[in-house]
Amino acid sequence: MIIVMQLGATQEQVDAVAHVIKNLGHEPLVLPGEDRVAIGIPDSLGQDERIRFEAILSAMEGVSKVTQTSRPYKLASREFHPQSTTVRVRDVAIGPGTFTVFGGPCSVESYDQFLGAARMVQAAGAKVLRGGAFKPRTSPYSFQGLALEGLKIIKQVSDETGLVTVSEVMSGDMVSVVAEYVDILQIGARSMQNFPLLIEAGRSMKPIFLKRGPSATIDEFLLAAEYVLSQGNPNVILCERGVVPIDRSYTRNTLDLASVPVLKEYCQLPVVVDPSHGTGVAKYVQPMALASMVAGADGVMVEMHPDPREALSDGSQALTPKQFEALMDQIRGLAGYLELSL
Ligand code: PEP
Ligand code: MN
């Protein structure tokens, strides 16, 4: 429910409405707007409560109208947050007017491999370095990541290059450990509805890179973001990484690029597209990365590897350093046209 105040409503009138909401047992969320203030009630209200609250609040002085929110998510809704969020991590701003490239290998494999990849990512002009230390693999026999050793490599390489880093955390009890070593915590697609993990990640107050579940609807995706936001952590980046395809013979997932304008319309959070997992095929990454920019994404996450043939995971979708550099050149060109800073 959102209570929209009249143009020129006084601070006392706003305070009075907030006070009444508190007395009714709910936490008011004051939303300052361009020309008028609105006050939100993020909690879900039952039918009877809604009718009663509407009658009480719409009769108060300074209130223009009381509207029911149409979506199940609140803190992740533009109705509550009309202004787009910019997530700031050291010198990197992810949000409107910018386009951020997250580049790096699927997995951290060794210090040399990761430093090599980082130098190439940096030389090509990308700002954020990715690399998994804990890998969610379909088979328990596949490479599972270097775990703590991988985190230490990420930190060391970040210290040496100055690059902002992102890496996956797979369980709630590992959040504080991963948060010590990386700048942005990634929640993988398979973990999107691991609710204890979402809560711990929210509590860490670190920026969270939240990937869409392989079968998640937009509402489920935004409700997962809501779990993080409801811990008082506003710094969530949404990542579209493709959904379960009807045909796996050509691509690994179906990259849902239409989700970009949809997410941007209904939610204030930045949206980043991952065309690497979205297609699973290196040669399709470039066209989908450029299409993401045109669709309105705030960035892309692209897997690259110093030598994709040697990669311990996801080699078939990794760009070579040359391909990554060529993609960055095209992104720069398109960014100029779209008036986005890199
Ligand atoms: C990854 O980014 O390395 C990864 C495992 O992605 P996803 O969770 O989207 O499959
Ligand atoms: Mn991968």
PDB file of N, CA and C and ligand atoms in Angstrom, residues 105-107 130 135 252 277 303 313-314 317, ligand 2:
ATOM      1  N   PRO A 105      37.623 -15.527 -15.905  1.00  0.00           N
ATOM      2  CA  PRO A 105      37.356 -16.939 -16.152  1.00  0.00           C
ATOM      3  C   PRO A 105      36.181 -17.454 -15.330  1.00  0.00           C
ATOM      4  N   CYS A 106      35.648 -18.588 -15.757  1.00  0.00           N
ATOM      5  CA  CYS A 106      34.592 -19.228 -14.973  1.00  0.00           C
ATOM      6  C   CYS A 106      35.150 -19.529 -13.579  1.00  0.00           C
ATOM      7  N   SER A 107      36.293 -20.229 -13.545  1.00  0.00           N
ATOM      8  CA  SER A 107      36.889 -20.633 -12.266  1.00  0.00           C
ATOM      9  C   SER A 107      38.277 -20.040 -12.084  1.00  0.00           C
ATOM     10  N   ARG A 130      35.789 -11.270 -12.561  1.00  0.00           N
ATOM     11  CA  ARG A 130      35.022 -12.382 -12.014  1.00  0.00           C
ATOM     12  C   ARG A 130      35.885 -13.646 -11.955  1.00  0.00           C
ATOM     13  N   LYS A 135      32.523 -23.668  -6.962  1.00  0.00           N
ATOM     14  CA  LYS A 135      31.790 -23.877  -8.203  1.00  0.00           C
ATOM     15  C   LYS A 135      30.600 -24.818  -8.025  1.00  0.00           C
ATOM     16  N   ARG A 252      22.901 -23.515 -24.434  1.00  0.00           N
ATOM     17  CA  ARG A 252      22.826 -24.116 -23.104  1.00  0.00           C
ATOM     18  C   ARG A 252      21.573 -23.659 -22.349  1.00  0.00           C
ATOM     19  N   HIS A 277      26.789 -17.770 -19.878  1.00  0.00           N
ATOM     20  CA  HIS A 277      25.919 -18.856 -19.439  1.00  0.00           C
ATOM     21  C   HIS A 277      24.599 -18.828 -20.205  1.00  0.00           C
ATOM     22  N   GLU A 303      32.506 -14.435 -19.642  1.00  0.00           N
ATOM     23  CA  GLU A 303      33.611 -15.329 -19.287  1.00  0.00           C
ATOM     24  C   GLU A 303      34.693 -15.304 -20.369  1.00  0.00           C
ATOM     25  N   SER A 313      36.596 -25.350 -16.361  1.00  0.00           N
ATOM     26  CA  SER A 313      35.129 -25.311 -16.437  1.00  0.00           C
ATOM     27  C   SER A 313      34.705 -24.302 -17.500  1.00  0.00           C
ATOM     28  N   ASP A 314      33.619 -24.608 -18.177  1.00  0.00           N
ATOM     29  CA  ASP A 314      32.989 -23.701 -19.149  1.00  0.00           C
ATOM     30  C   ASP A 314      33.913 -23.171 -20.249  1.00  0.00           C
ATOM     31  N   GLN A 317      32.374 -21.778 -23.649  1.00  0.00           N
ATOM     32  CA  GLN A 317      31.715 -20.475 -23.734  1.00  0.00           C
ATOM     33  C   GLN A 317      32.663 -19.314 -23.429  1.00  0.00           C
TER      34      GLN A 317
HETATM   35 MN    MN B   2      30.826 -20.552 -15.726  1.00  0.00          MN
END
